[in-house]
Every structure is written in structure tokens, then in C-alpha cells.
Amino acid sequence: MSVIVIQFTTLDGIVSDPDGSDGTPDGGWIFRYGREEIDGDKFRLGSTLDGGVMLLGRKTWEAFSRLWPGRDDEFSARMNAGAKLVASRTLTDVSAWTNSSVLDGDLVDAVKREERDVIVIGSLPVVRTLMAEDLVDEYRLITFPTVLGTGERLFPAGGPPLHLECREIEKTAHTVFARYGRAAR
């Protein structure tokens, strides 16, 4: 079992409000270069979606539950069919998106018990909780040529050092996909 974090990020490491749904002044930065930069399986999840489980925070799940069920392309079909766990203390009804369930109990304990690969999409509070417990095995990042200066960073200033190795990189016209894993311990 691996914990895989996927994020859209700016050159200066900002991951907050990539789609503009939070209404921040600089939100929506992933759309400045066209939808082709984000459509499809850009994070190369492939069969991991089929056998793994997506772990989403409440806000991300709510946004995705409005977005994905109405789509029917191949990648959307995988997203819709995949198992989804929602980390929330307040959400009880997750029937809006098939194969969703509210995580039962403590987030860290649930991830440690999970036998499937866990794919964390967005959901920065969930990511930070797993990072603090050293449970993240891999980061898959798509970096956009944008510098925002303010916003939440995936790796906050003052955090502990994290030594990763680059396992894969691909450049497109406007983005860079990179897959990082833990360095040898």
C-alpha cells in the first residue's frame, strides 16, 4: 500500500484555490493555460484508481461530487467508479457521488489500516495530517508557470526537511508533471 498525494502547484509552491472555487483573488490559476493542461489522467493514476481508494477532504469531495458524476469520458468513468473515502466530521450524506463513504474513525488510523493504495487529491488539511505522520510515499505534482506570492503551500516554510527523489518528469507547453518518491532511508 502506498499513499500518493496529487496536487496542482505554482512555481512558488502555492496549491490553494487552483480552480477558483474558493473565490480567492488569484484563484483559478490552472485554467490560464487551457483545459488541455488538466484534462484526462495527467497524474498518471491509471489502474491505481481501479484498485485503490481516493481520500478526499469534505470541501474537495463536495466540489468533485458536483463536477465528476456528469462526465462520461474514460478518465471520468474511472473517477466515478473508484472507491472514495471522505475525511469529514460534519458530512454524513455522500450519496451524490457513487462509491463514496465517510471515513470511520481517526484519519491516520484509517490510512494505516488501509490495504489499498490511497490517492489523496487536493485536500490540503488531509495531506498535512498524513505528512506530519510521515505516511506519504509519493507526490505527483503538476507545476504551472505562475507565481502567486501568497496562498497555502504544499510544503510550508519552517517545516521539517523532506528528501525526495525524482522518479519521472514530463514537460508540456505550459506545465511540468513530476513524480517524487521517498529517498532511500
PDB file of C-alpha atoms in Angstrom:
ATOM      1  CA  MET A   1       0.000   0.000   0.000  1.00  0.00           C
ATOM      2  CA  SER A   2       1.234   3.467  -0.890  1.00  0.00           C
ATOM      3  CA  VAL A   3      -0.077   6.913  -0.057  1.00  0.00           C
ATOM      4  CA  ILE A   4       0.066   9.082  -3.178  1.00  0.00           C
ATOM      5  CA  VAL A   5      -0.552  12.830  -2.952  1.00  0.00           C
ATOM      6  CA  ILE A   6      -1.527  14.605  -6.155  1.00  0.00           C
ATOM      7  CA  GLN A   7      -1.547  18.381  -6.424  1.00  0.00           C
ATOM      8  CA  PHE A   8      -1.560  21.225  -8.886  1.00  0.00           C
ATOM      9  CA  THR A   9       1.072  23.760  -7.802  1.00  0.00           C
ATOM     10  CA  THR A  10       2.570  27.063  -8.874  1.00  0.00           C
ATOM     11  CA  LEU A  11       6.293  27.702  -9.301  1.00  0.00           C
ATOM     12  CA  ASP A  12       6.375  29.174  -5.805  1.00  0.00           C
ATOM     13  CA  GLY A  13       4.665  26.122  -4.304  1.00  0.00           C
ATOM     14  CA  ILE A  14       1.153  27.506  -3.844  1.00  0.00           C
ATOM     15  CA  VAL A  15      -1.559  24.835  -4.004  1.00  0.00           C
ATOM     16  CA  SER A  16      -4.565  26.783  -2.719  1.00  0.00           C
ATOM     17  CA  ASP A  17      -7.597  27.539  -4.905  1.00  0.00           C
ATOM     18  CA  PRO A  18      -6.282  26.177  -8.215  1.00  0.00           C
ATOM     19  CA  ASP A  19      -9.762  26.093  -9.770  1.00  0.00           C
ATOM     20  CA  GLY A  20     -11.090  29.332  -8.273  1.00  0.00           C
ATOM     21  CA  SER A  21     -13.865  27.618  -6.305  1.00  0.00           C
ATOM     22  CA  ASP A  22     -12.720  29.248  -3.050  1.00  0.00           C
ATOM     23  CA  GLY A  23     -13.115  32.704  -4.584  1.00  0.00           C
ATOM     24  CA  THR A  24      -9.639  33.967  -3.742  1.00  0.00           C
ATOM     25  CA  PRO A  25      -8.383  36.913  -5.832  1.00  0.00           C
ATOM     26  CA  ASP A  26      -5.778  34.777  -7.623  1.00  0.00           C
ATOM     27  CA  GLY A  27      -7.808  31.544  -7.718  1.00  0.00           C
ATOM     28  CA  GLY A  28      -8.393  29.642 -10.932  1.00  0.00           C
ATOM     29  CA  TRP A  29      -4.763  29.718 -11.984  1.00  0.00           C
ATOM     30  CA  ILE A  30      -4.896  26.191 -13.505  1.00  0.00           C
ATOM     31  CA  PHE A  31      -7.214  27.436 -16.267  1.00  0.00           C
ATOM     32  CA  ARG A  32      -4.964  30.232 -17.534  1.00  0.00           C
ATOM     33  CA  TYR A  33      -3.262  27.886 -19.986  1.00  0.00           C
ATOM     34  CA  GLY A  34      -6.296  25.966 -21.221  1.00  0.00           C
ATOM     35  CA  ARG A  35      -8.127  22.852 -20.151  1.00  0.00           C
ATOM     36  CA  GLU A  36      -5.841  20.513 -22.094  1.00  0.00           C
ATOM     37  CA  GLU A  37      -3.235  21.028 -19.365  1.00  0.00           C
ATOM     38  CA  ILE A  38      -5.538  19.404 -16.790  1.00  0.00           C
ATOM     39  CA  ASP A  39      -7.931  17.132 -18.727  1.00  0.00           C
ATOM     40  CA  GLY A  40      -7.626  13.365 -18.536  1.00  0.00           C
ATOM     41  CA  ASP A  41      -5.234  11.312 -16.447  1.00  0.00           C
ATOM     42  CA  LYS A  42      -2.435  13.883 -16.219  1.00  0.00           C
ATOM     43  CA  PHE A  43      -1.333  12.472 -12.856  1.00  0.00           C
ATOM     44  CA  ARG A  44      -0.906   9.002 -14.384  1.00  0.00           C
ATOM     45  CA  LEU A  45      -3.118   7.249 -11.891  1.00  0.00           C
ATOM     46  CA  GLY A  46      -4.272   4.612 -14.396  1.00  0.00           C
ATOM     47  CA  SER A  47      -5.130   1.328 -12.737  1.00  0.00           C
ATOM     48  CA  THR A  48      -4.294   2.753  -9.305  1.00  0.00           C
ATOM     49  CA  LEU A  49      -7.760   4.331  -9.440  1.00  0.00           C
ATOM     50  CA  ASP A  50      -9.295   0.930 -10.136  1.00  0.00           C
ATOM     51  CA  GLY A  51      -7.731  -0.904  -7.204  1.00  0.00           C
ATOM     52  CA  GLY A  52      -7.013   1.955  -4.839  1.00  0.00           C
ATOM     53  CA  VAL A  53      -9.122   4.400  -2.886  1.00  0.00           C
ATOM     54  CA  MET A  54      -9.358   8.168  -3.235  1.00  0.00           C
ATOM     55  CA  LEU A  55      -9.127  10.038   0.045  1.00  0.00           C
ATOM     56  CA  LEU A  56     -10.740  13.466  -0.053  1.00  0.00           C
ATOM     57  CA  GLY A  57     -11.445  16.171   2.464  1.00  0.00           C
ATOM     58  CA  ARG A  58     -15.014  17.451   2.739  1.00  0.00           C
ATOM     59  CA  LYS A  59     -14.514  20.579   0.599  1.00  0.00           C
ATOM     60  CA  THR A  60     -12.752  18.696  -2.182  1.00  0.00           C
ATOM     61  CA  TRP A  61     -15.350  15.913  -2.112  1.00  0.00           C
ATOM     62  CA  GLU A  62     -18.212  18.432  -2.293  1.00  0.00           C
ATOM     63  CA  ALA A  63     -16.633  20.186  -5.290  1.00  0.00           C
ATOM     64  CA  PHE A  64     -15.847  16.893  -7.052  1.00  0.00           C
ATOM     65  CA  SER A  65     -19.301  15.427  -6.344  1.00  0.00           C
ATOM     66  CA  ARG A  66     -20.770  18.283  -8.390  1.00  0.00           C
ATOM     67  CA  LEU A  67     -18.165  18.014 -11.150  1.00  0.00           C
ATOM     68  CA  TRP A  68     -17.383  14.365 -11.925  1.00  0.00           C
ATOM     69  CA  PRO A  69     -20.727  12.481 -11.945  1.00  0.00           C
ATOM     70  CA  GLY A  70     -21.898  14.396 -15.025  1.00  0.00           C
ATOM     71  CA  ARG A  71     -18.864  13.431 -17.110  1.00  0.00           C
ATOM     72  CA  ASP A  72     -18.540  10.266 -19.165  1.00  0.00           C
ATOM     73  CA  ASP A  73     -15.102  10.205 -20.803  1.00  0.00           C
ATOM     74  CA  GLU A  74     -12.735   7.319 -19.974  1.00  0.00           C
ATOM     75  CA  PHE A  75     -10.904   9.064 -17.127  1.00  0.00           C
ATOM     76  CA  SER A  76     -14.149  10.391 -15.614  1.00  0.00           C
ATOM     77  CA  ALA A  77     -15.600   6.891 -15.728  1.00  0.00           C
ATOM     78  CA  ARG A  78     -12.611   5.692 -13.671  1.00  0.00           C
ATOM     79  CA  MET A  79     -13.006   8.578 -11.215  1.00  0.00           C
ATOM     80  CA  ASN A  80     -16.715   7.874 -10.846  1.00  0.00           C
ATOM     81  CA  ALA A  81     -16.283   4.118 -10.440  1.00  0.00           C
ATOM     82  CA  GLY A  82     -13.404   4.378  -7.972  1.00  0.00           C
ATOM     83  CA  ALA A  83     -13.760   3.965  -4.220  1.00  0.00           C
ATOM     84  CA  LYS A  84     -13.834   7.238  -2.303  1.00  0.00           C
ATOM     85  CA  LEU A  85     -13.274   7.924   1.388  1.00  0.00           C
ATOM     86  CA  VAL A  86     -14.295  11.327   2.729  1.00  0.00           C
ATOM     87  CA  ALA A  87     -12.497  12.712   5.755  1.00  0.00           C
ATOM     88  CA  SER A  88     -15.136  14.832   7.463  1.00  0.00           C
ATOM     89  CA  ARG A  89     -16.535  15.378  10.929  1.00  0.00           C
ATOM     90  CA  THR A  90     -19.702  17.037   9.603  1.00  0.00           C
ATOM     91  CA  LEU A  91     -20.646  15.378   6.320  1.00  0.00           C
ATOM     92  CA  THR A  92     -22.992  12.410   6.599  1.00  0.00           C
ATOM     93  CA  ASP A  93     -24.691  12.083   3.204  1.00  0.00           C
ATOM     94  CA  VAL A  94     -22.244  11.169   0.440  1.00  0.00           C
ATOM     95  CA  SER A  95     -24.786   9.672  -1.945  1.00  0.00           C
ATOM     96  CA  ALA A  96     -24.198  12.423  -4.540  1.00  0.00           C
ATOM     97  CA  TRP A  97     -21.129  10.583  -5.868  1.00  0.00           C
ATOM     98  CA  THR A  98     -21.154   6.810  -6.248  1.00  0.00           C
ATOM     99  CA  ASN A  99     -18.810   4.617  -4.226  1.00  0.00           C
ATOM    100  CA  SER A 100     -18.275   7.316  -1.595  1.00  0.00           C
ATOM    101  CA  SER A 101     -18.250   6.702   2.119  1.00  0.00           C
ATOM    102  CA  VAL A 102     -17.383   8.818   5.125  1.00  0.00           C
ATOM    103  CA  LEU A 103     -14.166   7.721   6.781  1.00  0.00           C
ATOM    104  CA  ASP A 104     -14.934   5.962  10.039  1.00  0.00           C
ATOM    105  CA  GLY A 105     -12.781   6.991  12.987  1.00  0.00           C
ATOM    106  CA  ASP A 106      -9.375   8.630  13.043  1.00  0.00           C
ATOM    107  CA  LEU A 107      -7.833   9.648   9.705  1.00  0.00           C
ATOM    108  CA  VAL A 108      -4.314   8.440  10.497  1.00  0.00           C
ATOM    109  CA  ASP A 109      -5.518   5.118  11.900  1.00  0.00           C
ATOM    110  CA  ALA A 110      -7.761   4.561   8.877  1.00  0.00           C
ATOM    111  CA  VAL A 111      -4.887   5.183   6.456  1.00  0.00           C
ATOM    112  CA  LYS A 112      -2.575   2.892   8.417  1.00  0.00           C
ATOM    113  CA  ARG A 113      -5.225   0.112   8.263  1.00  0.00           C
ATOM    114  CA  GLU A 114      -5.954   0.588   4.557  1.00  0.00           C
ATOM    115  CA  GLU A 115      -4.746  -2.235   2.313  1.00  0.00           C
ATOM    116  CA  ARG A 116      -5.331  -0.428  -0.985  1.00  0.00           C
ATOM    117  CA  ASP A 117      -3.238   2.391  -2.432  1.00  0.00           C
ATOM    118  CA  VAL A 118      -4.532   5.703  -1.074  1.00  0.00           C
ATOM    119  CA  ILE A 119      -4.728   8.614  -3.519  1.00  0.00           C
ATOM    120  CA  VAL A 120      -5.103  11.983  -1.811  1.00  0.00           C
ATOM    121  CA  ILE A 121      -6.422  14.611  -4.193  1.00  0.00           C
ATOM    122  CA  GLY A 122      -6.210  18.264  -3.144  1.00  0.00           C
ATOM    123  CA  SER A 123      -7.464  18.243   0.445  1.00  0.00           C
ATOM    124  CA  LEU A 124      -4.535  20.121   1.989  1.00  0.00           C
ATOM    125  CA  PRO A 125      -5.580  19.550   5.642  1.00  0.00           C
ATOM    126  CA  VAL A 126      -5.683  15.795   4.978  1.00  0.00           C
ATOM    127  CA  VAL A 127      -2.310  15.930   3.218  1.00  0.00           C
ATOM    128  CA  ARG A 128      -0.734  17.878   6.069  1.00  0.00           C
ATOM    129  CA  THR A 129      -2.039  15.393   8.640  1.00  0.00           C
ATOM    130  CA  LEU A 130      -0.530  12.499   6.686  1.00  0.00           C
ATOM    131  CA  MET A 131       2.729  14.403   6.122  1.00  0.00           C
ATOM    132  CA  ALA A 132       3.059  15.035   9.867  1.00  0.00           C
ATOM    133  CA  GLU A 133       2.806  11.284  10.467  1.00  0.00           C
ATOM    134  CA  ASP A 134       5.327  10.509   7.668  1.00  0.00           C
ATOM    135  CA  LEU A 135       2.726   8.474   5.778  1.00  0.00           C
ATOM    136  CA  VAL A 136       3.122   9.984   2.292  1.00  0.00           C
ATOM    137  CA  ASP A 137       5.087   7.740  -0.052  1.00  0.00           C
ATOM    138  CA  GLU A 138       4.791   9.685  -3.279  1.00  0.00           C
ATOM    139  CA  TYR A 139       3.968  13.175  -4.566  1.00  0.00           C
ATOM    140  CA  ARG A 140       2.701  13.699  -8.089  1.00  0.00           C
ATOM    141  CA  LEU A 141       2.758  17.375  -8.935  1.00  0.00           C
ATOM    142  CA  ILE A 142       1.763  19.374 -11.975  1.00  0.00           C
ATOM    143  CA  THR A 143       3.545  22.712 -11.816  1.00  0.00           C
ATOM    144  CA  PHE A 144       2.202  25.752 -13.647  1.00  0.00           C
ATOM    145  CA  PRO A 145       4.394  28.706 -14.717  1.00  0.00           C
ATOM    146  CA  THR A 146       2.645  31.030 -12.301  1.00  0.00           C
ATOM    147  CA  VAL A 147       3.981  32.829  -9.233  1.00  0.00           C
ATOM    148  CA  LEU A 148       1.323  33.978  -6.788  1.00  0.00           C
ATOM    149  CA  GLY A 149       3.390  35.060  -3.802  1.00  0.00           C
ATOM    150  CA  THR A 150       0.588  34.326  -1.348  1.00  0.00           C
ATOM    151  CA  GLY A 151      -1.566  31.337  -0.560  1.00  0.00           C
ATOM    152  CA  GLU A 152      -1.113  27.972   1.063  1.00  0.00           C
ATOM    153  CA  ARG A 153       1.951  25.958   0.151  1.00  0.00           C
ATOM    154  CA  LEU A 154       2.162  22.188  -0.043  1.00  0.00           C
ATOM    155  CA  PHE A 155       5.442  22.294   1.878  1.00  0.00           C
ATOM    156  CA  PRO A 156       5.089  25.143   4.384  1.00  0.00           C
ATOM    157  CA  ALA A 157       8.018  27.342   5.389  1.00  0.00           C
ATOM    158  CA  GLY A 158       9.630  26.147   8.583  1.00  0.00           C
ATOM    159  CA  GLY A 159       8.562  22.544   8.036  1.00  0.00           C
ATOM    160  CA  PRO A 160      10.960  19.655   8.509  1.00  0.00           C
ATOM    161  CA  PRO A 161      13.325  18.764   5.677  1.00  0.00           C
ATOM    162  CA  LEU A 162      11.960  16.261   3.186  1.00  0.00           C
ATOM    163  CA  HIS A 163      14.381  14.401   0.954  1.00  0.00           C
ATOM    164  CA  LEU A 164      12.720  13.033  -2.175  1.00  0.00           C
ATOM    165  CA  GLU A 165      13.965  11.608  -5.419  1.00  0.00           C
ATOM    166  CA  CYS A 166      12.527  12.472  -8.788  1.00  0.00           C
ATOM    167  CA  ARG A 167      11.175   9.347 -10.462  1.00  0.00           C
ATOM    168  CA  GLU A 168       9.551  10.820 -13.545  1.00  0.00           C
ATOM    169  CA  ILE A 169       9.247  14.179 -15.241  1.00  0.00           C
ATOM    170  CA  GLU A 170       7.490  15.386 -18.349  1.00  0.00           C
ATOM    171  CA  LYS A 171       7.216  18.893 -19.742  1.00  0.00           C
ATOM    172  CA  THR A 172       4.336  20.184 -21.820  1.00  0.00           C
ATOM    173  CA  ALA A 173       3.870  23.618 -23.317  1.00  0.00           C
ATOM    174  CA  HIS A 174       2.693  25.141 -20.044  1.00  0.00           C
ATOM    175  CA  THR A 175       3.218  22.620 -17.249  1.00  0.00           C
ATOM    176  CA  VAL A 176       5.653  20.169 -15.749  1.00  0.00           C
ATOM    177  CA  PHE A 177       4.479  16.830 -14.360  1.00  0.00           C
ATOM    178  CA  ALA A 178       6.830  15.363 -11.793  1.00  0.00           C
ATOM    179  CA  ARG A 179       6.591  12.236  -9.687  1.00  0.00           C
ATOM    180  CA  TYR A 180       8.615  12.225  -6.482  1.00  0.00           C
ATOM    181  CA  GLY A 181       9.096   9.389  -4.045  1.00  0.00           C
ATOM    182  CA  ARG A 182      10.828   8.984  -0.748  1.00  0.00           C
ATOM    183  CA  ALA A 183      14.582   8.925  -0.981  1.00  0.00           C
ATOM    184  CA  ALA A 184      16.347   5.809   0.225  1.00  0.00           C
ATOM    185  CA  ARG A 185      16.393   5.736   4.008  1.00  0.00           C
TER     186      ARG A 185
END
